[in-house]
Amino acid sequence: MKTVIYNSPRQGFWRKLIFAILVLLIFNQCKKDSPEEINEEEVINRVTLRVTASDNTTTNYTWNDGEAIPSIGLTANASYAVSVHFFDASDASDIEDITEEVIEEADEHFIFYEIATANVSISPASNDVEDNDGVSINLKTQWTTADVSSGSVRLYLIHEPNNKAGSTRGAIGGATDVEISFPVTVE
Amino acid sequence: MWRFFQVNRHFLILLLIRQLTFFCLLCLAYHATAQDCNESIFGVVYDLHDNIPLQGVTITLLENDRKVQTKANGTFVFPALCQQGYTLLLEHPDCSPITTKNTQPSSILKKFYLEHHLNELEEIIITDQGQKKTTKTGIESSLSKEELKRFHSQNLGDALAQLAGVSSIKTGNAIVKPMVHGVTGSRIAIINDGIRLQDHEWGADHAPSIDINGADQVQLIKGATALQFGGDALGGIIQLIPQKYPLSDSLLGSISSGYVHQGKGGYLLTDITKTFTNGTYFGGNTSLKNTGDLKNPNHILSNTGNREQHAKVYFGRNTITQEWRFNYSFFQKEAGILAAAHIGTVGDLARSIESTQPLFEKPWTRSINNPKQSTVHHGLSVRYDRRMTNQAKWDIQYSFQANNRKEFDVRRGEANNRAALDIELLSHDMLFNFRSKQENSLRWQSGLSAQLQDNFVDPNTGVRRLIPDYLRYKFGIYTISEYAPSNNFSAEVGLRFDYDYIDAQKYYRIADWNAREYNDDFAHTIISTGNASNYLTRQIKKFGNFSASAGIKQWLGKQTNAYLNLGFITRSPNPSELFSDGLHHALATIEQGDLRLSQERAIKGVFSIAKKNDRFTYTLSGYYSRVKDYILLQPSEQGFDQARNSAFLMREYTQLDQVNLLGIDADLSISFGKHLAYQATAAWVSAQSTTGEPLIDTPPLNISQEIFFQMFKKRPLSLRLSSQYQARQTQFPDYNFSYTFIENGVLTERIIDISSPPKAFHLMHLSLETRIKNNIEVRLVTENIFDVDYRNYLNRLRYFAGETGRNIRLEFSYIF
């Protein structure tokens, strides 16, 4: 076996090397560019319900993220055509309509309504968007009111539902992109 | 003119007399001319390791075959030489001979070093591996390469959980983070090949990018000792130590291949090292792992597939007196995130918690879909160690780490193929350590460290940055002294100071900025206004962190030692605590950092008693720590507001005035000869704020036991039956919230219990191991034999699905 002889370390060399590395590290990266502002996408922060009465008068109920949810006023024993629209309103100068993407990917989307205490029944409209299996996805619906009452209508936009035929939110599965409860009064 | 080495005093006197003689000779030589051939070579030969002069070394002048022997003081002289280069051969019965080249006669005393105990040293290098200690008075435990073999298909967190006092905090099954003494993340340090792993500054969902198959030994140092690795590790230090190779000509290696029943997957591991007698070695190892969806006894855990690729190459040269080593490692992992955990809103979370079945289940598949996490780690390090003659050693190390983490969420359209989070962290580290043994009883060690980090977040994700772009500089200096006057007592004191400088540039939503009243304190940090809804700000944070530790070890007799360690720790908030701003999809939670956070200061005391002999070994340790300004993620005051349609829970990093952690760890092993052994570990910890509120994610009581039995003499078959019990955590904070369901046309408000821990569980595992021929090992491991369906409190995805059921693994290893 071979053994080494001890030589005094070339300290000068190491000192220079360490110094060089440190200098390189610190001065090379000291400056950092300002980060680019991120254009947030696919955020749904505005939902509009377009409610058209039988006399063709249309009322828009719009909720913006962070604001109070508007209350929907309906007349008893009437019928309404309701369409729902989703927007990304992060940039006020460039509001994006996400509804189009929902229509494009109708297979992977479903809108589900739950009604609490208000005498309203909701069914898909005849001109509703259908997915490839012919299932209406509830973008356009027919709302029929009965007696005077008040309550709420909760709207869910569901992404990748397991079962569109489910009768409860839990049975439908998938992830909720939008969940919003509109107070409703039937007068 | 004469340069003396500090040797024992009487030698020094002898040497002095000798030198005077040389001096006279020199005077004579000075008067003579070179042609007269009146020059001399004066030399002294030392033992390299203890620096004692060597007597009886035969020195041969090869040019004219003259021989002399060294005297008792190690000196020799060749008089009457010409002014030319000579070749000397130094020989000693106990040493390997050495030959010098071109030795010029001169008036200066030449020093030569012979490797005296070479064989002995090699033995130390090889046999010492299992018990290599890092601290003198700290409580350490470790997993050897042999023990790590049982975790070939698993990750570091799973393996470490075998040690008393370590638990794993998980996000699903593939993301496993070790927890020591009830804390995790930045409060523990993971050291791989001497370098601290940097990527857990990214929060709880990031597992260390380490493949355990690359390590020879995994060591755990509990408590706040070992300041050489950092002054902020309240829990402890986990160190992965590479193998030391013998100075011999050999080829070492192994190939292992296994089939894993869970996930219908497999793995292939290779490991090869070539060593040479001159100390040169090179080698590498690779791991490939591939599994599909895992299964719970009652359902498929959809989208829990996992792919891992790891490779490491190293080369270096170890010549006892010096060693250099180059190391490069690559780690890539793609892990599916349980599909059932991909939820959109608090309502989904509420429904998941109320359901006993996962809300999303698909037929079994090997493929990984969104959501998934993909991480890549490159690590490069160069290290040089030098053993000086006067009982001193130093080493210098440079390392570069690049960590990248991408997260893919379920998104609409093309964005589905684009990462929703893409962070890259580059770290440069420079370390210098110096160790010295002054006298036999006193040692000290000091060092310097410098670090530069550059964190960059890709803006093309279309999602707000979870962590902003930043630069971070850290400088550290430490010193540790050890005093061991006898084998019965040793003491250790350490001090460390770190300077931490963070320079971040971050966009704040103006609404958030105002809600947190940042204008009061941070108005000057605003650089500009972005697209009307954001402020671009520059946040500079400076922290000076002081840490200290002290420890003693006292021999109590009967193979028993008592240890007492006290530590004072200062930890500055990390970037994720200061700046986090993003959505945690699986928990429908928005996590936000706080610019106002200050340092955490802790004292920790660990008292242990350890007994060790061939048959009976135990360690019992108790610890207490008191942390001032403890940083944790808590529900924010705004909370969850269904009336305003908040889809997410809000969590903020906040500081608790004081947190007390109290715990006990114990391990015990009894050996009944070579063929039968029993071992057990247990750990319990309590973590509470002074207001009496328990901390979230505190490991519950756990007890593990194992019986080892070996049968058949000729071809031994080892059987290992283990039991793992985890109690139900009874101390937990109340983070529940209320949610209004619509059921049968009626609004029903219910409390959603996200706080209550799941039930206790008890699992049994069995492993069989044998050898076919001499070099093929076969391992059959069954985990969770009884297919128990359980949920684990320390799994952040426990709301959505149960843990994996029975797993059978068959592995063949070929060793050469």
XYZ file of N, CA and C in Angstrom, chain B residues 477-567:
273
model
N -21.675 31.475 11.552
C -20.386 31.175 12.172
C -20.680 30.415 13.448
N -19.889 29.376 13.704
C -20.152 28.613 14.911
C -18.866 28.126 15.530
N -18.961 27.783 16.761
C -17.849 27.124 17.425
C -18.396 26.161 18.472
N -17.775 25.007 18.555
C -18.211 23.991 19.516
C -16.965 23.479 20.235
N -17.007 23.422 21.547
C -15.882 22.866 22.292
C -16.340 21.628 23.034
N -15.487 20.663 23.049
C -15.774 19.427 23.755
C -14.705 19.236 24.811
N -15.107 18.818 25.978
C -14.140 18.564 27.026
C -14.441 17.189 27.583
N -13.505 16.291 27.454
C -13.711 14.921 27.935
C -12.495 14.503 28.747
N -12.460 14.876 30.018
C -11.292 14.560 30.835
C -11.119 13.057 31.067
N -12.205 12.319 30.980
C -12.095 10.874 31.136
C -13.184 10.224 30.316
N -13.172 8.900 30.295
C -14.229 8.211 29.564
C -15.564 8.331 30.275
N -15.533 8.785 31.487
C -16.751 8.818 32.287
C -17.538 10.106 32.157
N -16.883 11.113 31.665
C -17.567 12.394 31.634
C -17.158 13.165 30.391
N -18.106 13.769 29.740
C -17.743 14.715 28.693
C -18.748 15.840 28.667
N -18.288 16.977 28.218
C -19.129 18.164 28.171
C -18.909 18.840 26.834
N -19.901 19.572 26.408
C -19.858 20.182 25.092
C -20.570 21.527 25.179
N -19.993 22.535 24.578
C -20.636 23.854 24.543
C -20.522 24.381 23.119
N -21.590 24.916 22.614
C -21.551 25.447 21.257
C -22.237 26.791 21.157
N -21.752 27.589 20.224
C -22.362 28.897 19.969
C -22.474 29.059 18.464
N -23.518 29.716 18.040
C -23.668 29.942 16.612
C -24.393 31.249 16.369
N -23.982 31.929 15.323
C -24.689 33.138 14.924
C -24.955 33.064 13.432
N -26.175 33.378 13.052
C -26.533 33.392 11.633
C -27.134 34.729 11.278
N -26.763 35.211 10.132
C -27.373 36.428 9.624
C -28.187 36.025 8.415
N -29.419 36.453 8.396
C -30.355 36.015 7.362
C -30.941 37.258 6.697
N -30.772 37.342 5.405
C -31.217 38.536 4.678
C -32.097 38.079 3.525
N -33.326 38.561 3.505
C -34.260 38.165 2.441
C -34.675 39.404 1.671
N -34.571 39.325 0.373
C -34.951 40.444 -0.484
C -35.989 39.907 -1.473
N -37.264 40.184 -1.185
C -38.337 39.608 -1.996
C -39.098 40.694 -2.735
N -39.592 40.341 -3.885
C -40.463 41.264 -4.613
C -41.791 40.568 -4.809
N -42.818 41.214 -4.315
C -44.104 40.510 -4.272
C -45.261 41.419 -4.645
N -46.180 40.858 -5.399
C -47.427 41.571 -5.708
C -48.447 41.286 -4.622
N -49.035 42.330 -4.116
C -50.124 42.159 -3.152
C -51.405 42.661 -3.783
N -52.475 41.939 -3.601
C -53.790 42.461 -3.985
C -54.048 43.665 -3.100
N -54.456 44.762 -3.711
C -54.648 45.976 -2.910
C -55.666 45.729 -1.794
N -56.694 44.934 -2.120
C -57.703 44.644 -1.099
C -57.096 43.917 0.102
N -56.203 42.942 -0.175
C -55.551 42.196 0.923
C -54.616 43.107 1.703
N -53.897 43.933 0.939
C -52.925 44.860 1.544
C -53.632 45.767 2.553
N -54.776 46.284 2.123
C -55.517 47.189 2.999
C -56.148 46.446 4.168
N -56.653 45.242 3.879
C -57.296 44.473 4.946
C -56.304 44.177 6.067
N -55.040 44.021 5.714
C -54.030 43.714 6.725
C -53.354 44.967 7.266
N -53.871 46.096 6.840
C -53.337 47.392 7.302
C -51.833 47.480 7.114
N -51.359 46.980 5.990
C -49.923 47.035 5.725
C -49.449 48.451 5.449
N -50.398 49.325 5.070
C -49.978 50.698 4.797
C -49.387 51.379 6.027
N -49.830 50.941 7.212
C -49.315 51.550 8.440
C -47.811 51.345 8.598
N -47.364 50.155 8.221
C -45.957 49.833 8.481
C -45.117 49.670 7.224
N -45.764 49.358 6.116
C -44.981 48.966 4.951
C -45.260 49.830 3.719
N -45.843 51.012 3.926
C -46.175 51.874 2.781
C -44.936 52.145 1.938
N -43.778 52.267 2.594
C -42.543 52.573 1.868
C -42.056 51.423 0.990
N -42.627 50.242 1.169
C -42.144 49.108 0.375
C -42.828 49.018 -0.994
N -43.858 49.860 -1.207
C -44.567 49.788 -2.489
C -43.704 50.407 -3.577
N -43.468 49.631 -4.622
C -42.656 50.141 -5.732
C -43.574 50.752 -6.778
N -44.607 50.043 -7.138
C -45.512 50.554 -8.164
C -46.856 49.859 -8.054
N -47.800 50.353 -8.792
C -49.116 49.741 -8.836
C -49.188 48.940 -10.122
N -49.597 47.718 -10.022
C -49.690 46.870 -11.211
C -50.938 47.203 -11.998
N -51.687 46.194 -12.399
C -52.866 46.445 -13.227
C -54.060 46.898 -12.389
N -53.850 47.939 -11.627
C -54.890 48.594 -10.837
C -55.346 47.825 -9.603
N -55.194 46.492 -9.597
C -55.660 45.801 -8.397
C -54.501 45.275 -7.555
N -53.259 45.484 -8.025
C -52.096 44.953 -7.308
C -51.070 46.030 -7.006
N -50.393 45.859 -5.889
C -49.196 46.651 -5.600
C -47.996 45.746 -5.810
N -46.971 46.284 -6.459
C -45.705 45.560 -6.477
C -44.881 46.123 -5.326
N -44.415 45.248 -4.443
C -43.672 45.728 -3.283
C -42.335 45.011 -3.189
N -41.406 45.663 -2.535
C -40.115 45.020 -2.295
C -39.942 44.862 -0.788
N -39.812 43.638 -0.351
C -39.738 43.348 1.079
C -38.332 42.901 1.437
N -37.679 43.701 2.245
C -36.353 43.308 2.712
C -36.450 42.950 4.182
N -36.035 41.747 4.492
C -36.114 41.272 5.884
C -34.723 40.872 6.332
N -34.340 41.369 7.498
C -33.011 41.034 8.021
C -33.169 40.445 9.412
N -32.502 39.362 9.646
C -32.577 38.738 10.964
C -31.184 38.316 11.411
N -30.903 38.544 12.659
C -29.665 38.023 13.245
C -30.069 36.968 14.259
N -29.644 35.751 14.031
C -30.101 34.656 14.876
C -28.958 34.113 15.718
N -29.148 34.109 17.012
C -28.136 33.609 17.908
C -28.603 32.292 18.512
N -27.745 31.305 18.513
C -28.103 30.006 19.087
C -26.964 29.500 19.946
N -27.306 28.723 20.928
C -26.280 28.167 21.804
C -26.714 26.790 22.267
N -25.743 25.954 22.571
C -26.097 24.655 23.115
C -25.054 24.230 24.142
N -25.482 23.424 25.067
C -24.563 22.900 26.065
C -25.021 21.501 26.413
N -24.072 20.626 26.634
C -24.462 19.253 26.959
C -23.429 18.555 27.808
N -23.893 17.622 28.599
C -22.957 16.797 29.345
C -23.370 15.331 29.239
N -22.370 14.497 29.360
C -22.625 13.061 29.349
C -21.890 12.488 30.553
N -22.585 11.748 31.369
C -21.963 11.202 32.586
C -22.169 9.699 32.618
N -21.091 9.004 32.844
C -21.126 7.556 32.966
C -21.694 7.207 34.330
N -22.713 6.338 34.338
C -23.330 5.972 35.609
C -22.916 4.579 36.061
N -22.098 3.944 35.264
C -21.719 2.563 35.577
C -22.715 1.609 34.954
N -22.410 0.337 34.939
C -23.281 -0.693 34.350
C -23.674 -0.349 32.914
N -22.702 0.008 32.132
C -22.914 0.346 30.704
C -23.964 1.430 30.487
N -24.151 2.247 31.458
C -25.207 3.254 31.359
C -24.617 4.664 31.383
N -25.150 5.506 30.523
C -24.754 6.906 30.467
C -25.977 7.788 30.654
N -25.753 8.933 31.264
C -26.828 9.931 31.332
C -26.402 11.115 30.487
N -27.353 11.701 29.786
C -27.070 12.833 28.906
C -27.987 13.978 29.284
N -27.442 15.155 29.290
C -28.295 16.331 29.469
C -27.883 17.365 28.434
N -28.866 17.838 27.680
C -28.604 18.832 26.644
C -29.513 20.013 26.810
N -28.942 21.194 26.689
C -29.748 22.394 26.724
C -29.446 23.176 25.455
N -30.467 23.713 24.862
C -30.227 24.469 23.638
C -31.046 25.741 23.635
